[in-house]
Coordinates of C-alpha atoms and ligand atoms in Angstrom, one line a residue:
X29 CA 94.3 80.3 156.0
X30 CA 97.1 79.0 158.2
X31 CA 100.6 80.0 157.1
X32 CA 103.1 77.2 157.5
X33 CA 106.3 78.7 158.7
X34 CA 110.0 77.8 159.1
X35 CA 111.3 76.6 162.5
X36 CA 114.7 78.2 163.0
X37 CA 116.6 78.4 166.3
X38 CA 113.5 77.4 168.3
X39 CA 111.2 80.0 166.7
X40 CA 108.5 79.9 164.1
X41 CA 109.4 82.4 161.4
X42 CA 108.2 83.3 157.9
X43 CA 110.6 83.4 155.0
X44 CA 112.6 86.7 154.9
X45 CA 111.3 87.5 151.5
X46 CA 107.6 87.1 152.7
X47 CA 106.9 84.9 149.7
X48 CA 104.3 82.1 150.0
X49 CA 103.3 79.0 148.1
X50 CA 99.8 77.4 147.8
X51 CA 99.6 73.9 149.1
X52 CA 97.0 71.8 147.2
X53 CA 94.9 68.7 148.0
X54 CA 95.5 66.5 144.9
X55 CA 92.2 64.7 145.3
X56 CA 90.2 67.9 144.8
X57 CA 92.6 70.5 143.4
X58 CA 91.7 72.8 146.3
X59 CA 94.2 75.0 148.2
X60 CA 94.5 73.6 151.8
X61 CA 97.3 75.7 153.2
X62 CA 99.8 78.5 152.5
X63 CA 103.5 77.7 153.1
X64 CA 106.2 80.2 153.5
X65 CA 108.5 80.0 150.5
X66 CA 112.1 80.3 151.6
X67 CA 115.3 81.0 149.7
X68 CA 119.1 80.8 150.3
X69 CA 119.0 83.5 153.0
X70 CA 116.5 81.5 155.2
X71 CA 118.6 78.3 154.6
X72 CA 121.7 80.2 155.7
X73 CA 120.0 81.4 158.9
X74 CA 119.0 77.9 159.7
X75 CA 122.5 76.6 159.0
X76 CA 123.9 79.2 161.3
X77 CA 121.5 78.1 164.1
X78 CA 122.5 74.5 163.6
X79 CA 126.2 75.4 163.6
X80 CA 125.8 77.4 166.8
X81 CA 123.9 74.5 168.3
X82 CA 126.5 71.9 167.5
X83 CA 129.8 73.8 167.7
X84 CA 128.8 76.6 170.0
X85 CA 126.4 75.6 172.7
X86 CA 126.9 71.9 172.1
X87 CA 124.1 70.8 174.5
X88 CA 122.6 68.1 172.3
X89 CA 125.8 66.4 171.2
X90 CA 127.2 66.4 174.7
X91 CA 124.0 65.0 176.3
X92 CA 124.5 61.4 177.3
X93 CA 122.9 58.8 175.1
X94 CA 120.3 57.8 177.7
X95 CA 119.1 61.4 178.0
X96 CA 118.9 61.8 174.2
X97 CA 117.0 58.4 174.0
X98 CA 114.5 59.6 176.7
X99 CA 113.7 62.6 174.6
X100 CA 113.3 60.6 171.4
X101 CA 111.0 58.1 173.2
X102 CA 109.0 61.1 174.3
X103 CA 108.8 62.3 170.7
X104 CA 107.6 58.9 169.6
X105 CA 104.9 58.9 172.2
X106 CA 103.8 62.4 171.1
X107 CA 103.6 61.3 167.5
X108 CA 101.5 58.3 168.6
X109 CA 99.1 60.6 170.4
X110 CA 98.6 62.5 167.2
X111 CA 98.8 59.5 164.9
X112 CA 95.3 59.9 163.2
X113 CA 95.6 63.6 162.8
X114 CA 99.1 63.3 161.1
X115 CA 97.9 60.5 158.9
X116 CA 95.0 62.7 157.7
X117 CA 97.5 65.5 156.8
X118 CA 99.6 63.1 154.6
X119 CA 96.4 61.9 152.9
X120 CA 95.0 65.4 152.1
X121 CA 98.5 66.7 151.0
X122 CA 99.9 63.6 149.2
X123 CA 96.7 61.9 148.2
X124 CA 97.5 58.4 149.5
X125 CA 94.7 56.2 151.0
X126 CA 94.2 56.9 154.7
X127 CA 95.1 53.3 155.8
X128 CA 98.4 53.6 154.0
X129 CA 99.1 57.0 155.6
X130 CA 98.3 55.4 159.0
X131 CA 100.7 52.6 158.3
X132 CA 103.4 55.3 157.5
X133 CA 102.9 57.0 160.8
X134 CA 103.0 53.7 162.7
X135 CA 106.3 52.9 161.0
X136 CA 107.6 56.4 161.8
X137 CA 106.8 55.9 165.6
X138 CA 108.7 52.6 165.5
X139 CA 111.6 54.3 163.7
X140 CA 112.0 56.9 166.5
X141 CA 111.8 54.1 169.1
X142 CA 114.3 51.9 167.2
X143 CA 116.9 54.7 167.1
X144 CA 116.2 55.8 170.6
X145 CA 116.9 52.3 171.7
X146 CA 119.9 51.7 169.4
X147 CA 121.8 54.8 170.6
X148 CA 122.1 53.3 174.1
X149 CA 123.6 50.0 172.9
X150 CA 127.3 49.3 173.2
X151 CA 129.1 50.6 170.1
X152 CA 132.7 51.0 169.1
X153 CA 135.8 48.8 169.4
X154 CA 138.6 48.1 171.8
X155 CA 141.9 46.9 170.2
X156 CA 144.8 44.8 171.3
X157 CA 147.6 46.7 169.7
X158 CA 151.4 46.2 169.3
X159 CA 153.8 47.8 171.7
X160 CA 156.2 49.5 169.2
X161 CA 155.8 52.8 171.0
X162 CA 155.5 51.2 174.4
X163 CA 152.4 49.5 175.8
X164 CA 149.3 51.1 174.4
X165 CA 145.5 50.8 174.5
X166 CA 143.4 51.7 171.5
X167 CA 139.6 52.2 171.3
X168 CA 137.1 53.8 169.0
X169 CA 134.0 55.9 169.7
X170 CA 131.2 57.0 167.3
X171 CA 130.7 60.7 167.2
X172 CA 128.0 62.8 165.5
X173 CA 129.1 64.3 162.1
X174 CA 128.0 67.8 162.9
X175 CA 125.6 70.0 160.9
X176 CA 123.3 67.9 158.8
X177 CA 121.4 69.0 155.7
X178 CA 118.5 66.7 155.0
X179 CA 116.2 66.8 151.9
X180 CA 113.2 64.5 151.2
X181 CA 110.7 63.9 148.5
X182 CA 106.9 64.1 148.5
X183 CA 105.9 60.4 148.2
X184 CA 106.1 59.5 151.9
X185 CA 106.2 63.0 153.4
X186 CA 106.2 61.9 157.1
X187 CA 108.0 58.6 156.9
X188 CA 110.9 59.9 154.7
X189 CA 111.4 62.8 157.2
X190 CA 111.6 60.4 160.1
X191 CA 113.9 57.9 158.4
X192 CA 116.4 60.8 158.3
X193 CA 115.6 62.8 161.4
X194 CA 115.4 60.0 163.9
X195 CA 118.9 58.5 163.4
X196 CA 120.6 62.0 162.9
X197 CA 119.1 63.2 166.2
X198 CA 119.9 59.9 168.0
X199 CA 123.5 60.3 167.0
X200 CA 123.6 63.9 168.4
X201 CA 123.8 66.0 165.3
X202 CA 122.2 69.4 164.7
X203 CA 120.0 69.5 161.6
X204 CA 118.5 71.7 158.9
X205 CA 115.6 69.8 157.3
X206 CA 113.9 70.6 154.0
X207 CA 110.8 68.6 152.9
X208 CA 109.5 68.6 149.4
X209 CA 108.0 72.0 148.7
X210 CA 104.5 70.6 147.8
X211 CA 104.0 68.3 150.8
X212 CA 105.0 70.2 154.0
X213 CA 101.9 69.6 156.1
X214 CA 102.9 66.6 158.2
X215 CA 106.5 67.7 158.5
X216 CA 105.3 71.0 160.1
X217 CA 103.2 68.8 162.5
X218 CA 106.4 66.8 163.4
X219 CA 108.3 70.1 164.1
X220 CA 105.4 71.2 166.3
X221 CA 106.1 68.1 168.4
X222 CA 109.8 68.9 168.4
X223 CA 109.0 72.5 169.5
X224 CA 107.0 71.1 172.5
X225 CA 109.8 68.6 173.4
X226 CA 112.9 69.2 175.5
X227 CA 115.1 69.2 172.4
X228 CA 117.6 72.1 172.9
X229 CA 117.1 75.2 170.8
X230 CA 118.7 75.2 167.4
X231 CA 119.5 71.5 167.2
X232 CA 116.6 70.9 164.7
X233 CA 115.5 73.4 162.1
X234 CA 112.9 73.4 159.4
X235 CA 113.1 75.4 156.1
X236 CA 110.2 75.2 153.7
X237 CA 111.0 76.0 150.1
X238 CA 112.1 74.8 146.7
X239 CA 115.0 72.5 145.9
X240 CA 116.7 75.0 143.5
X241 CA 117.0 77.6 146.4
X242 CA 116.9 76.0 149.8
X243 CA 118.0 72.5 148.7
X244 CA 120.9 73.8 146.6
X245 CA 122.1 75.9 149.5
X246 CA 122.1 73.0 151.9
X247 CA 124.1 71.0 149.4
X248 CA 126.8 73.6 148.7
X249 CA 127.1 75.5 152.0
X250 CA 130.5 74.9 153.6
X251 CA 129.1 74.9 157.2
X252 CA 127.0 71.8 156.4
X253 CA 129.1 68.7 157.3
X254 CA 126.8 66.1 155.8
X255 CA 124.0 66.1 153.2
X256 CA 121.5 63.3 153.0
X257 CA 119.0 63.3 150.2
X258 CA 116.1 61.1 149.1
X259 CA 114.8 62.0 145.6
X260 CA 115.5 61.6 141.9
X261 CA 118.8 60.5 140.5
X262 CA 119.1 63.7 138.5
X263 CA 118.9 65.9 141.6
X264 CA 121.1 63.4 143.5
X265 CA 123.8 64.0 140.9
X266 CA 123.6 67.7 141.3
X267 CA 123.8 67.4 145.1
X268 CA 126.9 65.2 144.8
X269 CA 128.5 67.9 142.6
X270 CA 127.6 70.8 145.0
X271 CA 128.8 68.9 148.0
X272 CA 132.4 68.7 146.7
X273 CA 133.2 72.3 147.9
X274 CA 133.9 71.2 151.5
X275 CA 133.9 67.4 150.8
X276 CA 130.9 67.0 153.0
X277 CA 129.6 63.5 153.6
X278 CA 126.9 62.6 151.2
X279 CA 124.1 60.0 151.4
X280 CA 121.8 59.5 148.3
X281 CA 118.6 57.4 148.2
X282 CA 117.6 57.8 144.6
X283 CA 115.2 56.5 142.0
X284 CA 114.6 53.0 140.7
X285 CA 113.2 50.8 137.9
X286 CA 112.9 47.6 139.7
X287 CA 112.4 44.1 138.2
X288 CA 109.8 41.7 139.5
X289 CA 110.7 38.3 138.2
X290 CA 107.9 35.7 138.2
X291 CA 108.6 32.0 137.4
X292 CA 105.9 29.7 136.1
X293 CA 106.0 27.6 139.3
X294 CA 105.2 30.6 141.6
X295 CA 102.1 30.5 143.8
X296 CA 99.8 32.1 141.2
X297 CA 97.4 34.2 143.3
X298 CA 100.2 35.2 145.7
X299 CA 102.4 36.4 142.8
X300 CA 99.4 38.4 141.4
X301 CA 98.6 40.1 144.7
X302 CA 102.3 41.0 145.4
X303 CA 102.8 42.2 141.9
X304 CA 99.8 44.6 142.4
X305 CA 101.2 45.8 145.8
X306 CA 104.6 46.2 144.0
X307 CA 103.2 48.7 141.5
X308 CA 99.9 50.1 142.8
X309 CA 100.8 50.7 146.4
X310 CA 100.9 54.5 147.1
X311 CA 99.7 55.0 143.5
X312 CA 103.0 53.6 142.2
X313 CA 104.8 56.6 143.7
X314 CA 107.3 54.3 145.4
X315 CA 111.1 54.4 144.7
X316 CA 111.3 50.6 144.9
X317 CA 108.1 50.0 142.9
X318 CA 108.1 46.7 140.9
X319 CA 107.6 48.6 137.7
X320 CA 109.0 45.9 135.4
X321 CA 107.3 42.6 135.6
X322 CA 109.5 40.0 134.0
X323 CA 107.5 36.8 133.6
X324 CA 108.2 33.3 132.3
X325 CA 106.7 33.0 128.8
X326 CA 104.6 29.9 129.6
X327 CA 102.7 31.8 132.4
X328 CA 102.3 35.1 130.5
X329 CA 98.8 34.9 129.1
X330 CA 97.2 33.5 132.2
X331 CA 99.0 35.9 134.4
X332 CA 98.2 39.0 132.4
X333 CA 94.5 38.1 132.1
X334 CA 94.3 37.8 135.9
X335 CA 96.4 40.9 136.6
X336 CA 94.2 43.0 134.3
X337 CA 91.1 41.6 135.9
X338 CA 92.3 42.5 139.4
X339 CA 93.8 45.9 138.3
X340 CA 90.5 46.9 136.7
X341 CA 88.7 46.2 140.0
X342 CA 90.9 48.6 142.0
X343 CA 88.9 51.3 143.6
X344 CA 90.0 54.9 143.0
X345 CA 89.0 57.9 145.0
X346 CA 89.7 60.5 147.6
X347 CA 92.2 59.0 150.0
X348 CA 90.1 59.9 153.0
X349 CA 87.5 57.4 151.8
X350 CA 90.1 54.7 151.9
X351 CA 90.0 53.5 148.3
X352 CA 92.7 51.1 146.9
X353 CA 94.3 54.1 145.1
X354 CA 94.2 57.9 145.6
X355 CA 95.3 60.6 143.2
X356 CA 98.9 61.3 142.1
X357 CA 100.6 64.0 144.1
X358 CA 100.1 67.0 141.7
X359 CA 98.8 68.1 138.3
X360 CA 102.3 68.3 136.9
X361 CA 103.2 64.8 138.1
X362 CA 99.9 63.4 136.7
X363 CA 100.7 65.0 133.3
X364 CA 104.2 63.6 133.3
X365 CA 102.8 60.1 134.0
X366 CA 100.1 60.4 131.2
X367 CA 102.9 61.6 128.9
X368 CA 104.9 58.4 129.6
X369 CA 101.7 56.4 128.9
X370 CA 101.4 58.1 125.5
X371 CA 105.1 57.5 124.8
X372 CA 104.6 53.8 125.6
X373 CA 101.9 53.5 123.0
X374 CA 103.9 55.5 120.4
X375 CA 106.9 53.2 120.9
X376 CA 104.8 50.1 120.2
X377 CA 104.0 48.6 123.7
X378 CA 100.5 47.1 124.0
X379 CA 98.2 48.9 126.5
X380 CA 96.0 46.2 128.1
X381 CA 94.7 48.0 131.1
X382 CA 94.0 51.7 132.1
X383 CA 96.0 54.4 130.4
X384 CA 93.8 57.3 131.2
X385 CA 93.2 60.1 133.7
X386 CA 90.3 58.9 136.0
X387 CA 87.6 61.5 136.4
X388 CA 84.5 59.5 137.6
X389 CA 82.3 60.5 140.5
X390 CA 84.0 63.0 142.8
X391 CA 87.3 62.5 141.1
X392 CA 86.7 65.1 138.3
X393 CA 88.9 67.8 139.8
X394 CA 91.6 65.5 141.2
X395 CA 94.8 64.1 139.6
X396 CA 93.9 60.5 139.3
X397 CA 95.4 58.0 136.9
X398 CA 94.0 54.5 136.2
X399 CA 96.1 51.4 137.0
X400 CA 98.0 50.9 133.8
X401 CA 99.6 47.7 132.3
X402 CA 101.7 47.5 129.1
X403 CA 102.6 44.2 127.5
X404 CA 104.9 43.4 124.6
X405 CA 107.6 45.6 126.0
X406 CA 111.3 45.6 125.2
X407 CA 114.3 47.0 127.1
X408 CA 114.8 49.7 124.5
X409 CA 111.4 51.4 125.3
X410 CA 111.3 54.6 127.3
X411 CA 108.6 53.2 129.6
X412 CA 110.9 50.2 130.4
X413 CA 114.1 52.4 130.9
X414 CA 112.8 55.4 132.8
X415 CA 111.3 55.7 136.2
X416 CA 107.6 56.7 135.7
X417 CA 106.8 57.0 139.5
X418 CA 103.1 56.2 138.9
X419 CA 100.7 53.2 138.6
X420 CA 102.2 52.0 135.3
X421 CA 103.8 48.6 134.9
X422 CA 105.5 47.0 131.9
X423 CA 105.6 43.3 131.2
X424 CA 108.5 41.5 129.5
X425 CA 108.9 37.7 129.1
X426 CA 111.8 35.2 129.4
X427 CA 112.4 31.5 128.7
X428 CA 115.4 30.8 130.8
X429 CA 116.7 31.8 134.3
X430 CA 119.7 33.5 132.7
X431 CA 117.5 35.5 130.4
X432 CA 115.4 36.6 133.4
X433 CA 118.5 37.8 135.2
X434 CA 119.9 39.6 132.2
X435 CA 116.6 41.5 131.7
X436 CA 116.4 42.3 135.4
X437 CA 119.9 43.9 135.4
X438 CA 119.4 45.7 132.1
X439 CA 118.9 49.1 133.8
X440 CA 121.0 52.0 135.1
X441 CA 119.2 51.6 138.5
X442 CA 119.8 49.2 141.3
X443 CA 117.4 50.0 144.1
X444 CA 115.2 46.8 144.4
X445 CA 114.0 43.6 142.8
X446 CA 112.0 40.5 143.6
X447 CA 111.7 36.9 142.5
X448 CA 108.6 34.6 142.7
X449 CA 109.1 30.9 142.6
X450 CA 108.5 27.9 144.8
X451 CA 111.9 26.5 144.0
X452 CA 113.9 27.6 147.0
X453 CA 117.4 27.1 145.5
X454 CA 116.4 29.0 142.4
X455 CA 115.0 31.9 144.5
X456 CA 118.3 32.3 146.3
X457 CA 120.4 31.9 143.1
X458 CA 118.4 34.6 141.3
X459 CA 118.1 37.1 144.1
X460 CA 121.9 36.9 144.5
X461 CA 122.3 37.9 140.9
X462 CA 120.0 40.9 141.0
X463 CA 122.3 44.0 141.2
X464 CA 120.2 45.9 143.7
X465 CA 120.3 46.9 147.4
X466 CA 116.9 45.6 148.4
X467 CA 115.4 42.3 147.2
X468 CA 112.4 40.2 148.1
X469 CA 111.5 36.5 147.6
X470 CA 107.8 35.7 147.1
X471 CA 106.7 39.2 148.4
X472 CA 107.2 42.8 147.3
X473 CA 107.7 46.0 149.3
X474 CA 107.9 45.0 153.0
X475 CA 110.4 47.3 154.6
X476 CA 111.7 47.2 158.2
X477 CA 113.3 49.7 160.5
X478 CA 115.9 47.1 161.5
X479 CA 117.2 46.4 158.0
X480 CA 119.3 48.9 155.9
X481 CA 117.6 50.4 152.9
X482 CA 119.4 51.8 149.9
X483 CA 120.6 51.2 146.3
X484 CA 123.3 50.1 144.0
X485 CA 124.3 51.7 140.7
X486 CA 122.5 55.0 140.0
X487 CA 120.0 54.4 142.8
X488 CA 122.6 56.0 145.1
X489 CA 124.8 55.2 148.0
X490 CA 124.6 55.2 151.7
X491 CA 121.8 53.5 153.7
X492 CA 118.8 54.6 155.6
X493 CA 117.4 52.5 158.5
X494 CA 119.1 49.8 160.5
X495 CA 122.5 50.1 162.2
X496 CA 123.9 51.5 159.0
X497 CA 121.3 54.2 159.0
X498 CA 122.7 55.5 162.3
X499 CA 126.3 55.1 161.1
X500 CA 125.5 57.5 158.2
X501 CA 125.2 60.3 160.8
X502 CA 128.3 59.2 162.8
X503 CA 132.0 59.3 162.3
X504 CA 134.5 57.1 164.0
X505 CA 137.2 58.5 166.2
X506 CA 140.1 56.4 167.5
X507 CA 141.6 57.1 170.8
X508 CA 145.1 55.7 171.6
X509 CA 146.4 55.8 175.2
X510 CA 150.0 55.2 176.3
X511 CA 149.7 53.0 179.3
X512 CA 153.1 54.2 180.5
X513 CA 153.0 58.0 180.5
X514 CA 156.8 58.3 180.9
X515 CA 159.5 58.5 178.2
X516 CA 159.8 55.4 176.0
X517 CA 163.5 55.9 175.1
X518 CA 162.9 56.5 171.3
X519 CA 165.9 58.8 170.7
X520 CA 169.5 57.7 171.2
X521 CA 170.7 60.9 173.0
Ligands
LIG607 P1 113.1 65.4 143.4 O1 114.5 64.9 143.2 O2 112.5 66.2 142.4 O3 113.0 66.2 144.8 C1 113.3 65.6 146.0 C2 113.7 66.7 146.9 O4 114.9 67.4 146.4 C3 112.6 67.8 147.1 O5 112.7 68.2 148.5 C4 113.1 68.9 146.2 O6 112.6 70.1 146.6 C5 114.6 68.8 146.4 N1 115.4 69.4 145.2 C6 115.0 69.5 143.9 N2 116.0 70.1 143.2 C7 117.0 70.3 144.1 C8 118.3 70.8 143.9 N3 118.8 71.2 142.7 N4 119.2 70.8 145.0 C9 118.7 70.3 146.2 N5 117.5 69.8 146.4 C10 116.6 69.8 145.3 O7 112.2 64.1 143.7 P2 110.6 64.0 143.9 O8 110.0 64.2 142.6 O9 110.2 64.8 145.1 O10 110.5 62.5 144.4 C11 110.5 61.4 143.5 C12 111.9 60.8 143.4 O11 112.4 60.4 144.7 C13 111.8 59.5 142.6 O12 112.9 59.5 141.7 C14 112.0 58.4 143.6 O13 112.5 57.2 143.2 C15 112.8 59.0 144.7 N6 112.7 58.4 146.0 C16 113.7 57.5 146.4 C17 113.6 56.9 147.6 C18 114.7 55.9 148.1 O14 114.7 55.5 149.2 N7 115.6 55.5 147.3 C19 112.5 57.0 148.4 C20 111.5 57.9 147.9 C21 111.6 58.6 146.7

């Protein structure tokens, strides 16, 4: 069986310890690959390579923006040439339906092209400054931060990697990247493309391994200048602590428990379909999932009846067969989600749809969970408060706009939220009151490379995507020039 290796300083190498980890297809429970299982020492070797690449040899950071852009456009083309193959890797490793995986790879190709284009656009400032020290000219430039540590989760293995790698590379940084330990397949394919590209040796390094070893080292190592992380709030907090040692820059894209507010005047079938996309896309393993439906009391019964009808008709199966929903990512995660469902019932929520592991047909050995809907929920319930990260949605009701907003904001998270109504003024009023970084009106989930993505509150800080996504990996330098190089007569002697 193929051993997936680390890519350090331009070479494919196994972990120094020789340890390996089984990689599983969650649709079948079968082992599909072996991955090298690295620890701190491997991470340190990769950090040393990135440091030499940035501060020593310096080829990538010194390359002009057009030359870097050309290489990134070439990488985008190489991904496009392998698009179907990479999508299949995400499906067999993560479980998601193939058409969703294909959509992820298409987004990733555009993400590389977006940042390849953006880095050649004018950027910086020129300032008209006072002449207290004689006539001066002042301008700013954007420079790469240095050695980047990047850590991603398992829910969008390829896309989350590209959201971080494309802007960091465009900006001229040198990188050590760690994917989630259970979903490395498509990331290795991406690094194979890097290895075949003209990227200078050492500017991009891959270390496969667990968060507690490799991830922790990236967060605490003083030769790392910036750590960007997508994952759970709990791990994000530990990364912020570890990063204090050298005050490295930190970007955190964390969890969510996002409200989906539906008013009685909403387009009924539209709201139903988007609510389903909000919670069942990618098996609900979406940080921004609309996991709390907050619906106007008068529409509740009709809405729940139709939502249950549609959710029960969702097809479940091996992602390669393109069902509506595939398996959850792992046995452990499935058990965690089923435990939340049990807790919901114990705490008094009414289970109106799903609630079980799904084992029909060829799903017996996979980690499938039925689309699950709970009604009669209150803000005190565990299933309303905590991120479940599966196909489980709670329903709460409101009578007034103020009540809807209060329920929406009654959470420690602030990643996303949506409002459905045909009253335009109300839509804008409500969306403005939702304390979250990403909001939608009359839709749920669309995400664009052009627009910044990130959270408020305990959903983190910093932004992926858009111009701000590039700025995460840059720092601003001001350059002040004396227009008269001679003495200015400051001293009186
Ligand atoms: P996780 O926090 O368990 O792991 C994420 C990554 O961090 C993995 O690579 C893991 O190996 C690593 N890690 C674990 N412990 C670590 C430590 N102590 N130090 C450093 N790294 C460590 O999250 P997950 O279960 O892989 O993913 C699900 C979570 O990710 C959810 O909370 C979800 O909301 C969040 N997420 C957020 C976004 C966003 O854009 N805000 C996007 C996708 C996922």
